[in-house]
Amino acid sequence: MQFSRRSVREQFVELGDYFSQDALRDRWPPAQGLVGNVVLLLRDFGRLVLELYLKFHLFRMKQIICDSEYCLGNACSMVPSLPVRSFLSFAEAGKLLVVPMDGSHWFTMRSVVEKLSQRGHEIVLVIPEVSWHLSNSSNITIKTYHTAYTLEDLNVAFRKFSDFQWKVRPQSLLPMLISSENTIFDYFFSRCKSLFEDKKLVKYLEESSFDAVFLDPFDMCGLIIAKYLSLPSVIFTRGVFCHYFEEGTQSPMALSYVPRAFLAFSDAMTFEQRVWNLIRHIEERLFCPYFYKNVEEIASQILQTPVTTSELFSQTSIWLLRNDFVLDYPRPVMPNVVFISGINCQKLNQKPLSEEFEAYVNASGEHGIVIFSLGSMVSEIPEQKAMEIADALGKIPQTVLWRYTGTPPPNLAKNTKLVKWLPQNDLLGHPKTRAFITHSGSHGVYEGICNGVPMVMMPLFGDQMDNAKRMETRGAGITLNVLEMSSGDLENALKAVINEKSYKENIMRLSRLHKDRPIEPLDLAVFWVEFVMRHKGASHLRPAAHDLTWYQYHSLDVIGFLLAVTLTVIFITFKACAFTFRKCFGKKERVKKSHKSKTH
């Protein structure tokens, strides 16, 4: 598929000129009398029909592209004069293979996929038959493959993993990576093997002539598919485990001021914290290859050549990171890393509340509401902990909307409403929302920042501890250890973020920074996916560091060479000085000895 805007534009401009009023008059001058009037009437009627047709496509075009990267600011005023642009998305349409990750990862990625589909691209979504949230979508081709596990297996494995987080919080990386509770990861990593066992699907992928692969790297399958099909890839993620982001992008690893994952350190680390930061990096180097061992075996089997996790990540053309430095600490990155956090932070994404939730909000009175959600993946809380939480919620005057699908605690207060689902972003955007109790997942945290709602954070696993620490460092919320907190701790934290003005002021400052950008993150993400499709990758953004060995990257060979030269020069100089010394002073000594022997 070739992307050529200029040729398409010229063709339709010529078409518009051909049917212009002056051109029609030149080609078909009006005749005289009754016949001439009929001809004139037919000519004008035809021109009117053509104008209405073109205006209709102009209207469709403005809907498609005026909110995109091609039309910013005053540029949209140029659109009515260019009827060619109404056909832009169809003329440049490509074919994109999408390999998503299940769960909350898909919620944000879906908005990019749907926008690409609206722009006329052919989208093929490859998903397993068994999933939580991956489902059919309009105008998107779905290809499924069989898995070795059932939905019940998946639910049991995740429940086992989730329950483990409520019992213990490992301090070392090793228990996190090799725990027997990590069966869920084995299921995720086995998907790619199941996909490539479907020979019919593999043949379809080989013959489909895709322009690029748009993927979530969590289960690694998208990276394997991209390498198998020799296609450029675009990663869509919040981050990746271990040190593979730095190796995959060749971004510098600044251990002195960029904390490693799961440590909950700030960027102003003490000496002791920097020691632990280095130890964590060493742990990653030692234990992470073991965590990805199954992935490497599956990839090597599929690609029929030995391949490492680092090599899979290194082939990526563009990294779309759902990060923003209003939350994350500043760090050096490479030019093929693009920050697109806040995709859901757009007015278009906020909808009016349903009658049910509008009634809850209106009934809250002057005190307002508190939103409580631990994410879509946490369905049950240990009974004792749930009772402690319910007790604390009953001691604040606000109405609490708690998304919870587990067994209701027996001491649930009247001000607390349990719901199986809630429109989180819409509620956070309501002016009566006073606080947000969250597990600190990246989606929830960024929605809280976007809407300027102070938070009480109860992180459970993954990057949640780091997200909570960063929000607390910026004075926008309070972090509680969910395993150790008491009812009083939660009550005091809620009263603090609701009543102390500093929390609201700090979160509003972050919100203003977050939303002050030259282009919407959704449009930016769409642009870079289409960029890779148009140019078959982004090789000009790929650092040459990928082609260096580890000793070349750190200039150890150069240092060794210069050290050898320096030592050689020192050695030669020393030998020369010693030789000169012996020649000069050794001769005098022999003369003296000879003179003494003669006198005796």
mmCIF file of C-alpha atoms in Angstrom, residues 71-230:
data_model
loop_
_atom_site.group_PDB
_atom_site.id
_atom_site.type_symbol
_atom_site.label_atom_id
_atom_site.label_comp_id
_atom_site.label_asym_id
_atom_site.label_seq_id
_atom_site.Cartn_x
_atom_site.Cartn_y
_atom_site.Cartn_z
ATOM 1 C CA CYS A 71 -5.354 19.949 11.111
ATOM 2 C CA LEU A 72 -4.177 21.974 14.096
ATOM 3 C CA GLY A 73 -5.360 25.436 14.999
ATOM 4 C CA ASN A 74 -6.083 27.644 11.985
ATOM 5 C CA ALA A 75 -5.179 24.865 9.577
ATOM 6 C CA CYS A 76 -8.781 23.649 9.624
ATOM 7 C CA SER A 77 -9.853 26.854 7.927
ATOM 8 C CA MET A 78 -8.069 25.600 4.815
ATOM 9 C CA VAL A 79 -10.173 22.454 4.540
ATOM 10 C CA PRO A 80 -13.258 23.817 2.685
ATOM 11 C CA SER A 81 -11.069 24.944 -0.219
ATOM 12 C CA LEU A 82 -9.603 21.456 -0.630
ATOM 13 C CA PRO A 83 -12.297 18.896 -1.473
ATOM 14 C CA VAL A 84 -9.501 16.366 -1.936
ATOM 15 C CA ARG A 85 -9.113 15.974 1.821
ATOM 16 C CA SER A 86 -12.533 14.406 2.132
ATOM 17 C CA PHE A 87 -10.992 11.318 0.543
ATOM 18 C CA LEU A 88 -7.684 11.476 2.440
ATOM 19 C CA SER A 89 -8.289 8.733 4.966
ATOM 20 C CA PHE A 90 -9.457 6.307 2.267
ATOM 21 C CA ALA A 91 -6.708 7.134 -0.230
ATOM 22 C CA GLU A 92 -3.989 6.627 2.373
ATOM 23 C CA ALA A 93 -5.564 3.732 4.220
ATOM 24 C CA GLY A 94 -3.210 0.963 5.250
ATOM 25 C CA LYS A 95 -3.532 -2.428 6.893
ATOM 26 C CA LEU A 96 -2.613 -2.769 10.554
ATOM 27 C CA LEU A 97 -2.203 -5.898 12.651
ATOM 28 C CA VAL A 98 -3.110 -5.344 16.319
ATOM 29 C CA VAL A 99 -1.959 -7.715 19.080
ATOM 30 C CA PRO A 100 -3.406 -6.409 22.366
ATOM 31 C CA MET A 101 -3.168 -7.432 26.010
ATOM 32 C CA ASP A 102 -6.236 -8.385 28.020
ATOM 33 C CA GLY A 103 -7.579 -6.556 31.061
ATOM 34 C CA SER A 104 -7.262 -2.838 31.711
ATOM 35 C CA HIS A 105 -4.422 -2.616 29.166
ATOM 36 C CA TRP A 106 -6.972 -2.940 26.368
ATOM 37 C CA PHE A 107 -9.251 -0.120 27.566
ATOM 38 C CA THR A 108 -6.845 2.628 26.508
ATOM 39 C CA MET A 109 -5.336 0.848 23.515
ATOM 40 C CA ARG A 110 -8.840 0.362 22.132
ATOM 41 C CA SER A 111 -9.351 4.124 21.757
ATOM 42 C CA VAL A 112 -6.300 4.329 19.463
ATOM 43 C CA VAL A 113 -7.421 1.302 17.442
ATOM 44 C CA GLU A 114 -10.927 2.701 16.988
ATOM 45 C CA LYS A 115 -9.554 6.086 15.895
ATOM 46 C CA LEU A 116 -7.343 4.379 13.313
ATOM 47 C CA SER A 117 -10.353 2.440 12.064
ATOM 48 C CA GLN A 118 -12.363 5.669 11.757
ATOM 49 C CA ARG A 119 -9.585 7.102 9.615
ATOM 50 C CA GLY A 120 -10.119 4.352 7.065
ATOM 51 C CA HIS A 121 -7.390 1.866 7.946
ATOM 52 C CA GLU A 122 -8.123 -1.842 7.800
ATOM 53 C CA ILE A 123 -7.613 -3.219 11.294
ATOM 54 C CA VAL A 124 -7.083 -6.898 12.083
ATOM 55 C CA LEU A 125 -7.230 -7.799 15.770
ATOM 56 C CA VAL A 126 -5.625 -11.102 16.812
ATOM 57 C CA ILE A 127 -6.921 -12.280 20.193
ATOM 58 C CA PRO A 128 -7.273 -15.568 22.110
ATOM 59 C CA GLU A 129 -10.672 -17.244 22.329
ATOM 60 C CA VAL A 130 -10.474 -16.984 26.116
ATOM 61 C CA SER A 131 -10.221 -13.448 27.509
ATOM 62 C CA TRP A 132 -11.739 -11.041 30.027
ATOM 63 C CA HIS A 133 -12.348 -7.859 28.079
ATOM 64 C CA LEU A 134 -11.154 -8.442 24.517
ATOM 65 C CA SER A 135 -14.251 -8.439 22.347
ATOM 66 C CA ASN A 136 -15.605 -7.611 18.924
ATOM 67 C CA SER A 137 -15.591 -4.005 17.794
ATOM 68 C CA SER A 138 -17.262 -2.324 14.841
ATOM 69 C CA ASN A 139 -15.309 -2.086 11.580
ATOM 70 C CA ILE A 140 -12.505 -4.271 12.951
ATOM 71 C CA THR A 141 -11.678 -7.765 11.701
ATOM 72 C CA ILE A 142 -11.279 -10.221 14.576
ATOM 73 C CA LYS A 143 -9.103 -13.330 14.308
ATOM 74 C CA THR A 144 -9.143 -15.702 17.270
ATOM 75 C CA TYR A 145 -7.075 -18.731 18.206
ATOM 76 C CA HIS A 146 -7.567 -21.568 20.659
ATOM 77 C CA THR A 147 -5.800 -21.549 24.051
ATOM 78 C CA ALA A 148 -4.683 -24.375 26.304
ATOM 79 C CA TYR A 149 -6.602 -22.895 29.261
ATOM 80 C CA THR A 150 -10.235 -22.044 29.955
ATOM 81 C CA LEU A 151 -11.756 -18.836 31.316
ATOM 82 C CA GLU A 152 -12.184 -20.549 34.665
ATOM 83 C CA ASP A 153 -8.469 -21.448 34.683
ATOM 84 C CA LEU A 154 -7.653 -17.797 33.991
ATOM 85 C CA ASN A 155 -9.945 -16.548 36.765
ATOM 86 C CA VAL A 156 -8.569 -19.025 39.303
ATOM 87 C CA ALA A 157 -4.969 -18.138 38.440
ATOM 88 C CA PHE A 158 -5.607 -14.413 38.744
ATOM 89 C CA ARG A 159 -7.532 -14.852 42.003
ATOM 90 C CA LYS A 160 -4.571 -16.808 43.348
ATOM 91 C CA PHE A 161 -2.182 -14.047 42.268
ATOM 92 C CA SER A 162 -4.453 -11.318 43.690
ATOM 93 C CA ASP A 163 -4.910 -13.079 47.039
ATOM 94 C CA PHE A 164 -1.137 -13.338 47.351
ATOM 95 C CA GLN A 165 -0.886 -9.532 47.161
ATOM 96 C CA TRP A 166 -3.227 -9.197 50.182
ATOM 97 C CA LYS A 167 -1.010 -11.445 52.295
ATOM 98 C CA VAL A 168 2.607 -10.472 51.685
ATOM 99 C CA ARG A 169 4.618 -7.778 49.969
ATOM 100 C CA PRO A 170 8.040 -9.156 48.901
ATOM 101 C CA GLN A 171 11.016 -6.877 49.445
ATOM 102 C CA SER A 172 13.216 -8.685 46.948
ATOM 103 C CA LEU A 173 12.625 -9.108 43.241
ATOM 104 C CA LEU A 174 13.323 -12.853 43.301
ATOM 105 C CA PRO A 175 10.130 -13.945 45.140
ATOM 106 C CA MET A 176 8.067 -11.715 42.838
ATOM 107 C CA LEU A 177 9.475 -13.337 39.710
ATOM 108 C CA ILE A 178 9.626 -17.010 40.696
ATOM 109 C CA SER A 179 6.610 -17.233 43.009
ATOM 110 C CA SER A 180 4.288 -20.195 42.506
ATOM 111 C CA GLU A 181 1.451 -17.647 42.489
ATOM 112 C CA ASN A 182 2.574 -16.453 39.037
ATOM 113 C CA THR A 183 0.675 -19.110 37.078
ATOM 114 C CA ILE A 184 -1.200 -16.274 35.408
ATOM 115 C CA PHE A 185 1.992 -15.225 33.609
ATOM 116 C CA ASP A 186 2.527 -18.770 32.328
ATOM 117 C CA TYR A 187 -0.925 -18.595 30.745
ATOM 118 C CA PHE A 188 -0.176 -15.245 29.125
ATOM 119 C CA PHE A 189 3.192 -16.377 27.783
ATOM 120 C CA SER A 190 1.731 -19.619 26.381
ATOM 121 C CA ARG A 191 -0.649 -17.723 24.083
ATOM 122 C CA CYS A 192 1.886 -17.242 21.317
ATOM 123 C CA LYS A 193 2.634 -20.938 21.115
ATOM 124 C CA SER A 194 -1.097 -21.591 20.745
ATOM 125 C CA LEU A 195 -1.372 -18.927 18.050
ATOM 126 C CA PHE A 196 1.400 -20.398 15.911
ATOM 127 C CA GLU A 197 -0.103 -23.871 16.258
ATOM 128 C CA ASP A 198 -3.076 -22.519 14.294
ATOM 129 C CA LYS A 199 -1.593 -23.017 10.811
ATOM 130 C CA LYS A 200 -4.610 -21.492 9.078
ATOM 131 C CA LEU A 201 -4.279 -18.275 11.067
ATOM 132 C CA VAL A 202 -0.514 -18.124 10.515
ATOM 133 C CA LYS A 203 -1.024 -18.521 6.766
ATOM 134 C CA TYR A 204 -3.577 -15.696 6.833
ATOM 135 C CA LEU A 205 -1.104 -13.435 8.636
ATOM 136 C CA GLU A 206 1.656 -14.283 6.156
ATOM 137 C CA GLU A 207 -0.526 -13.490 3.138
ATOM 138 C CA SER A 208 -2.217 -10.341 4.450
ATOM 139 C CA SER A 209 0.504 -7.788 3.578
ATOM 140 C CA PHE A 210 0.264 -5.747 6.771
ATOM 141 C CA ASP A 211 2.010 -2.379 6.967
ATOM 142 C CA ALA A 212 2.882 -2.638 10.674
ATOM 143 C CA VAL A 213 2.101 -4.346 13.985
ATOM 144 C CA PHE A 214 0.546 -2.365 16.844
ATOM 145 C CA LEU A 215 1.090 -4.278 20.072
ATOM 146 C CA ASP A 216 1.105 -4.421 23.838
ATOM 147 C CA PRO A 217 4.350 -6.141 24.898
ATOM 148 C CA PHE A 218 3.024 -7.636 28.145
ATOM 149 C CA ASP A 219 2.648 -11.187 26.815
ATOM 150 C CA MET A 220 5.478 -10.705 24.261
ATOM 151 C CA CYS A 221 3.491 -12.347 21.450
ATOM 152 C CA GLY A 222 3.166 -9.183 19.380
ATOM 153 C CA LEU A 223 6.952 -8.806 19.336
ATOM 154 C CA ILE A 224 7.376 -12.407 18.192
ATOM 155 C CA ILE A 225 4.777 -11.962 15.431
ATOM 156 C CA ALA A 226 6.440 -8.750 14.224
ATOM 157 C CA LYS A 227 9.811 -10.485 13.977
ATOM 158 C CA TYR A 228 8.301 -13.559 12.315
ATOM 159 C CA LEU A 229 6.552 -11.442 9.657
ATOM 160 C CA SER A 230 9.481 -8.975 9.371
#
